[in-house]
Tab-separated table of C-alpha atoms and ligand atoms in Angstrom:
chain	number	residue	atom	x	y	z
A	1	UNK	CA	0.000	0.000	0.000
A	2	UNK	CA	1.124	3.155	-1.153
A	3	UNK	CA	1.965	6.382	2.035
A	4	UNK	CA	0.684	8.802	-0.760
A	5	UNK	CA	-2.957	7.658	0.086
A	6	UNK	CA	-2.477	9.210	3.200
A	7	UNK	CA	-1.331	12.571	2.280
A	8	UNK	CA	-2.777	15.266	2.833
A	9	UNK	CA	-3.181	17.288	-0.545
A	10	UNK	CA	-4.336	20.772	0.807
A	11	UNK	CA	-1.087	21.123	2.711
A	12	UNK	CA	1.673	19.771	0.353
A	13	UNK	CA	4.690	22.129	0.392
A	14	UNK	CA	4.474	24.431	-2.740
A	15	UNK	CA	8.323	24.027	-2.688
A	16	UNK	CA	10.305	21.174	-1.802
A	17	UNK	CA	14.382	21.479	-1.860
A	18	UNK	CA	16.623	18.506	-1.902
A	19	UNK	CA	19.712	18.107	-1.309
A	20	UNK	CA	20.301	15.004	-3.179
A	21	UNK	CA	23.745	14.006	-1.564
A	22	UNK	CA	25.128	9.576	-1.017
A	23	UNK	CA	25.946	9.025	-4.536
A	24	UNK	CA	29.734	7.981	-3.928
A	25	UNK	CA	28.820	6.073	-1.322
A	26	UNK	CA	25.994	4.037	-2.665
A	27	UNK	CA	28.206	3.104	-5.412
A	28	UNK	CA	31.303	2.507	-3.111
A	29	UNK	CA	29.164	-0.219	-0.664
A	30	UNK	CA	28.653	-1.994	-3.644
A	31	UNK	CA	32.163	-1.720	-4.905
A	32	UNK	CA	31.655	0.516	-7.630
A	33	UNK	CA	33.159	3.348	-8.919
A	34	UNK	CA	31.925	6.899	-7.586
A	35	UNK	CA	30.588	7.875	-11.037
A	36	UNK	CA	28.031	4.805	-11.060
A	37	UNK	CA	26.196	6.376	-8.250
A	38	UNK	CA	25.637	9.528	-10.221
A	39	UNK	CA	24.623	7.552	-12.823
A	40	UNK	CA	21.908	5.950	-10.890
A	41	UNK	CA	21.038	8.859	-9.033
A	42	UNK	CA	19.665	10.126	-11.947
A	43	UNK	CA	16.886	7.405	-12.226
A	44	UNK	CA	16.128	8.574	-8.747
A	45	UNK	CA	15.850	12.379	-9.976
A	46	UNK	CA	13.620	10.597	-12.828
A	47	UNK	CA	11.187	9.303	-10.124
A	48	UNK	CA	11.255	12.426	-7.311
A	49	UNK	CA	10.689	14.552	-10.227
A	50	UNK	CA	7.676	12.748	-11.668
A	51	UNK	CA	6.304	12.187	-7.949
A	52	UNK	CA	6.018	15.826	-7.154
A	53	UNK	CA	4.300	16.297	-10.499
A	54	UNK	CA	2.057	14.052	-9.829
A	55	UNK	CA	1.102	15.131	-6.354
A	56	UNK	CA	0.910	18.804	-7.664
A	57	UNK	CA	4.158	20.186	-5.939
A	58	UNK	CA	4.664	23.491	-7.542
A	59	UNK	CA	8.360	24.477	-6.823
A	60	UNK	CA	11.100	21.242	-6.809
A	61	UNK	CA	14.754	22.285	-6.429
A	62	UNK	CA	17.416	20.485	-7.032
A	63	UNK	CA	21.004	20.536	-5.556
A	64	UNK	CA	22.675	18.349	-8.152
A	65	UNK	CA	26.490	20.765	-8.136
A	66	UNK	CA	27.614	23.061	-5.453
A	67	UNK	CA	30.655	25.497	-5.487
A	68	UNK	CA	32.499	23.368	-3.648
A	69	UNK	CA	32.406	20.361	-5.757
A	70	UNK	CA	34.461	21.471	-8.399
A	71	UNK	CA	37.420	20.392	-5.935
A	72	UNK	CA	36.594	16.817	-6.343
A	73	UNK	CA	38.916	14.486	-8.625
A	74	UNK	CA	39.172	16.036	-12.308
A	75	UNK	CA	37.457	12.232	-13.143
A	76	UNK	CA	34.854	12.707	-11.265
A	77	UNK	CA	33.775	16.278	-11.993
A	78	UNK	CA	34.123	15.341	-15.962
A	79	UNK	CA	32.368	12.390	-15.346
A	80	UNK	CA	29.577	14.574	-13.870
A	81	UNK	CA	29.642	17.242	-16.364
A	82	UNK	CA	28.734	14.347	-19.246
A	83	UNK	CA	25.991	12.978	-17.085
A	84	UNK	CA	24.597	16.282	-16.771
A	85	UNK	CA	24.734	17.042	-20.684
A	86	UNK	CA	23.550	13.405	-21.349
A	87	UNK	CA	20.544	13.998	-19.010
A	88	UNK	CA	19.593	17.045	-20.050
A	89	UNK	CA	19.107	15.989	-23.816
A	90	UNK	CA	17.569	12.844	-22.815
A	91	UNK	CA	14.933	14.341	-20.542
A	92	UNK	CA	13.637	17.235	-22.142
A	93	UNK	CA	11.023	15.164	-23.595
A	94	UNK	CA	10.046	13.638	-20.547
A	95	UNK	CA	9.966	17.153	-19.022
A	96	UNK	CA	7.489	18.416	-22.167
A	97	UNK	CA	5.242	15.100	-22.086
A	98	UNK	CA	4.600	16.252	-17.492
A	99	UNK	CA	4.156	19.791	-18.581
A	100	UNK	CA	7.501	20.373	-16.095
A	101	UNK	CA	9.487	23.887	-16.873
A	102	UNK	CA	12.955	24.085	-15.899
A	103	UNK	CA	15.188	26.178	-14.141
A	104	UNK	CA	19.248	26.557	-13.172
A	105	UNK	CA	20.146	28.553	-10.416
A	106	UNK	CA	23.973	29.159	-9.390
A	107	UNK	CA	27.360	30.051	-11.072
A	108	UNK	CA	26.462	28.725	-14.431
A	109	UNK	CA	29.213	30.546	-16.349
A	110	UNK	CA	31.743	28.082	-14.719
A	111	UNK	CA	29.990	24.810	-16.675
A	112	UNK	CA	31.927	23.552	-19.831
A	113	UNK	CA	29.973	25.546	-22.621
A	114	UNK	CA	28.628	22.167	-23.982
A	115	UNK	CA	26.672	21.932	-20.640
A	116	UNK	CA	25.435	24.814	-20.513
A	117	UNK	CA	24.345	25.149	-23.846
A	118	UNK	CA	22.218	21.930	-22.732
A	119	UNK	CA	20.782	23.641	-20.026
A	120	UNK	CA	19.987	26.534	-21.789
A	121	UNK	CA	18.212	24.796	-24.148
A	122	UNK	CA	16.311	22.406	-21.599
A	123	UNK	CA	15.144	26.011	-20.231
A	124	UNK	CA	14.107	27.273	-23.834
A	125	UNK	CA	12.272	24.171	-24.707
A	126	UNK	CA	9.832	23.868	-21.511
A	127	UNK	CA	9.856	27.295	-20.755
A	128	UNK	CA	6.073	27.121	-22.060
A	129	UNK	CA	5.112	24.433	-19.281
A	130	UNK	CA	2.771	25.657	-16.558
A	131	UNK	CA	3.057	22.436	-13.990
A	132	UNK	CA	6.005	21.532	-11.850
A	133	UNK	CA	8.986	24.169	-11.698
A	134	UNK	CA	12.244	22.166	-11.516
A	135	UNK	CA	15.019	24.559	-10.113
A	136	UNK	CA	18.708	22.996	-10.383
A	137	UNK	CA	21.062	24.021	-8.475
A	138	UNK	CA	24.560	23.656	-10.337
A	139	UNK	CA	27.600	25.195	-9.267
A	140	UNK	CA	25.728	26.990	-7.018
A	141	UNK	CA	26.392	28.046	-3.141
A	142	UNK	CA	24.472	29.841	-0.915
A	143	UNK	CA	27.609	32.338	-0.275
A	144	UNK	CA	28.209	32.610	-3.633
A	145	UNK	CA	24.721	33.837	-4.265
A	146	UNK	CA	24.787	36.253	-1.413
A	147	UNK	CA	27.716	37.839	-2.298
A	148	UNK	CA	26.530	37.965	-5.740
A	149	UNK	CA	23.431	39.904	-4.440
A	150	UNK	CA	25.551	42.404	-2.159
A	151	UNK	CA	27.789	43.470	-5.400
A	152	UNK	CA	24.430	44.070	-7.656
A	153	UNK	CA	23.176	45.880	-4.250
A	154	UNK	CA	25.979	48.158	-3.939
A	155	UNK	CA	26.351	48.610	-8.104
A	156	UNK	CA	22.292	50.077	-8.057
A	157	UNK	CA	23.251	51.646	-5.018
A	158	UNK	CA	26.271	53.718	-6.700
A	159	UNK	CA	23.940	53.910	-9.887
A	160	UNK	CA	21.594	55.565	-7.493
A	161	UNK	CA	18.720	53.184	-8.627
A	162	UNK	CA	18.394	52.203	-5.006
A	163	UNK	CA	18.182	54.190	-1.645
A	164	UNK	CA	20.034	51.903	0.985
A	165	UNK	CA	17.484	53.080	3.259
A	166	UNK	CA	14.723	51.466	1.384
A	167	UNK	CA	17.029	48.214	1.508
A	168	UNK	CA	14.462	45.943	3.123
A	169	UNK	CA	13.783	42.369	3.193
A	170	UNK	CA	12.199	41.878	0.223
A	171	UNK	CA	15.066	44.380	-1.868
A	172	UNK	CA	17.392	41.439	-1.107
A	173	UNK	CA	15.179	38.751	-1.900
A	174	UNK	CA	14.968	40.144	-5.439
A	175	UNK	CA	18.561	40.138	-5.710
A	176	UNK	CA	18.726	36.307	-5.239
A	177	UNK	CA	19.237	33.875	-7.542
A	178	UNK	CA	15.486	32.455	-6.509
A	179	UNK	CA	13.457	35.941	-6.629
A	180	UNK	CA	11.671	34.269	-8.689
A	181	UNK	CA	10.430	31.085	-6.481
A	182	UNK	CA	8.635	30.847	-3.142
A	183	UNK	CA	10.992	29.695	-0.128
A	184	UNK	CA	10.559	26.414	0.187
A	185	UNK	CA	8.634	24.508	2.828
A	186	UNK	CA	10.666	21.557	3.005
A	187	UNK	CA	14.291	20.690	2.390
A	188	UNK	CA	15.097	16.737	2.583
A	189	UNK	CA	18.991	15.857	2.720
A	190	UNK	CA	19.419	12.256	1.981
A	191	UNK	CA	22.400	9.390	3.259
A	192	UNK	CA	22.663	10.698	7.069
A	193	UNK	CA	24.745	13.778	6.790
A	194	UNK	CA	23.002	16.581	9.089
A	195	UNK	CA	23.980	19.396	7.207
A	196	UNK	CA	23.131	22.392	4.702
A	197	UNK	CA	26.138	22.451	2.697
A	198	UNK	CA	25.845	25.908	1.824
A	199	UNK	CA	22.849	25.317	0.156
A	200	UNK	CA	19.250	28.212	0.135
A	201	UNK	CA	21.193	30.175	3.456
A	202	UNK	CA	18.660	32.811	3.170
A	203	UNK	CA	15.580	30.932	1.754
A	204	UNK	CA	15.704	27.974	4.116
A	205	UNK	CA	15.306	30.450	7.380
A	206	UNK	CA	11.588	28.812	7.812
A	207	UNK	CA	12.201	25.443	6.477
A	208	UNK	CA	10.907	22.818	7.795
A	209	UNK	CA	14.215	19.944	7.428
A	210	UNK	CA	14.113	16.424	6.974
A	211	UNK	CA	16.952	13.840	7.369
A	212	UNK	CA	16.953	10.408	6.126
A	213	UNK	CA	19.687	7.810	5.759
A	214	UNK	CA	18.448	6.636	2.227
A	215	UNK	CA	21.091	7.299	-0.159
A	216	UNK	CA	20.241	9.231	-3.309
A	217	UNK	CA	20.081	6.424	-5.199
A	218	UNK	CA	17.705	4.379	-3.381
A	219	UNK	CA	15.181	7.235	-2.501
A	220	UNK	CA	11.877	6.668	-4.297
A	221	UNK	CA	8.573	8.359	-4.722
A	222	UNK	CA	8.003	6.155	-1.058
A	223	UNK	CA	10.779	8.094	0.659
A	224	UNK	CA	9.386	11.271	-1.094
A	225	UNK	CA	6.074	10.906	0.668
A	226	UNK	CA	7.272	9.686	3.761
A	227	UNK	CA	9.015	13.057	3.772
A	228	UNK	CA	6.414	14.950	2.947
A	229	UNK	CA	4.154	13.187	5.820
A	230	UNK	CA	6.177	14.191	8.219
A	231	UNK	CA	6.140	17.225	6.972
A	232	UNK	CA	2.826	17.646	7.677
A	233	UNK	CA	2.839	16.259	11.194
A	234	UNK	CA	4.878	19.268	12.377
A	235	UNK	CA	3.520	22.673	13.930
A	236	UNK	CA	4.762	25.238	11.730
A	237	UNK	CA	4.946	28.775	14.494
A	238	UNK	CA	6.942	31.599	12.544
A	239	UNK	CA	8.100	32.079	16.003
A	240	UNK	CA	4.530	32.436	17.315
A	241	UNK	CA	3.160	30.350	20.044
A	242	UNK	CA	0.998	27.093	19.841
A	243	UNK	CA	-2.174	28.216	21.227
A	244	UNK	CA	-2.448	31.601	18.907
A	245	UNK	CA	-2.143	29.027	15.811
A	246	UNK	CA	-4.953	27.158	16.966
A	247	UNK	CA	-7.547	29.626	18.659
A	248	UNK	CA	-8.927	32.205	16.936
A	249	UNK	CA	-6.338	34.923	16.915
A	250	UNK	CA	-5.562	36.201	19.920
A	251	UNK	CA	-2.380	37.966	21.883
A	252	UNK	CA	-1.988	35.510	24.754
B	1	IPE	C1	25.875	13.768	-4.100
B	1	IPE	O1	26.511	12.571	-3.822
B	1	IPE	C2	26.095	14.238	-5.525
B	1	IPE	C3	27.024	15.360	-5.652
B	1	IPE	C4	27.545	16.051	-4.678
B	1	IPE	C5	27.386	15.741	-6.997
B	1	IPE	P1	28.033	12.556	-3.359
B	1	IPE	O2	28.891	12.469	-4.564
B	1	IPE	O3	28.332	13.688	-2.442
B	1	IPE	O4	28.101	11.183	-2.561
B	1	IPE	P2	28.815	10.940	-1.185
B	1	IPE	O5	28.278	11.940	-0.221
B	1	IPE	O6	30.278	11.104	-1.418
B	1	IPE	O7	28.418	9.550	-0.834
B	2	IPE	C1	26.161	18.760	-1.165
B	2	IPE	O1	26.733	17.506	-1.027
B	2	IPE	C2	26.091	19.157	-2.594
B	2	IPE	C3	25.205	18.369	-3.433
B	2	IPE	C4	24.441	17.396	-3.064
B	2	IPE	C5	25.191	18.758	-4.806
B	2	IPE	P1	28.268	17.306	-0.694
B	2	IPE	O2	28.491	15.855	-0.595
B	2	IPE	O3	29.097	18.069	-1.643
B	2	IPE	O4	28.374	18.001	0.738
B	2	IPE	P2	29.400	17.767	1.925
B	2	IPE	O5	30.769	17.901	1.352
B	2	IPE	O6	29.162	16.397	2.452
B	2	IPE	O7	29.065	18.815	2.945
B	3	MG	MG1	28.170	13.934	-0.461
């Protein structure tokens, strides 16, 4: 019997972020090479992607490359690169067919130009698609984004197309990389590391987080809504207190 029975579909999470991380070590338990886990990660992208269609999930995000990970073994980062390009041309069909438009968020002038040339076109093709939003995050970091948001700041500033005065909240949200998505609800990190990895600083200040020990490549649609249950199970305050969530409003 399927958990997604007992979802409840007036409170999914508009946005869901992943941090999609236990590749290597999938692949490495089985004695593998590291690049075979990316390879099969990808089916489970395949599936998490089609289950948050399906369920009506508005905003999916993916963090498939950080900053960092251009450090890792020239092998493995080439390896990835192909993957990516290889994915991206296989899936833009796929993408069309569930009405899914994609996204890329992060320091995309740093990808070989064949992959981004893939992306971009992967954008251009299902940039018509009204369903599921599919953000990936490649070669992207939180720091790198805010930083990236400060220098734009201060340029508009100096341009004197902004008053730093009027500099609120919502100013700097534009300036990220995501102005154009909600913050999402939920962010899942898969294989047991309890960490953000410099990934959505800013946009995961309300999150609610989940941590399972499923590696990438065995997390399912299952996992997905066993996430998303205990999602809703929790008591989302804002910093406000139980009892003026439930009552009618009022300031005790
Ligand atoms: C996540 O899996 C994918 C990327 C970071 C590209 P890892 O490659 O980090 O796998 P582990 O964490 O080493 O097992
Ligand atoms: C985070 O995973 C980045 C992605 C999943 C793309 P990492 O495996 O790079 O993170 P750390 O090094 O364990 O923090
Ligand atoms: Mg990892």
């Amino acid at each position: 019997m399927s958990l997604k029975q007992n979802i409840d579909l007036e409170r999914l999470p508009q946005h869901i972020a992943i941090i999609m991380d236990g590749n290597g070590r999938w692949a490495q338990e089985q004695g593998q090479d590291r690049l075979f886990g990316h390879f099969r990660g990808v089916e489970s992208v395949r599936d998490i992607v089609e289950g948050c269609a399906e369920l009506g999930v508005k905003f999916l995000t993916l963090y498939a490359f950080s900053t960092e990970n251009w450090d890792r073994p020239t092998k493995e980062v080439t390896g990835l690169m192909e993957l990516l390009v290889e994915t991206l041309r296989k899936e833009v069909p796929i993408l069309n067919k569930n009405n899914i438009k994609m996204h890329a968020i992060g320091a995309l002038s740093m990808l070989p130009p064949n992959a981004r040339q893939a992306l971009q076109e992967a954008i251009d093709m299902t940039s018509n698609n009204t369903g599921l939003n599919l953000i990936m995050a490649l070669s992207y970091s939180s720091r790198w984004e805010l930083v990236h948001a400060v220098k734009q700041i201060a340029l508009d500033v100096k341009e004197n197309l902004l008053e730093p005065e009027n500099i609120t909240q919502d100013t700097l949200q534009h300036y990220l990389s995501t102005s154009a998505f909600p913050d999402p609800e939920l962010m899942i990190r898969t294989s047991g590391e309890y960490r953000i990895s410099n990934f959505l600083l800013y946009q995961l200040a309300y999150a609610e987080l989940y941590f399972t020990e499923t590696r990438w490549p065995d997390f399912r649609k299952e996992n997905l809504y066993e996430a998303i249950l205990d999602y809703q199970k929790r008591e989302r305050r804002f910093g406000k207190t139980s009892s003026q969530l439930q009552g009618p409003l009022t300031k005790n």
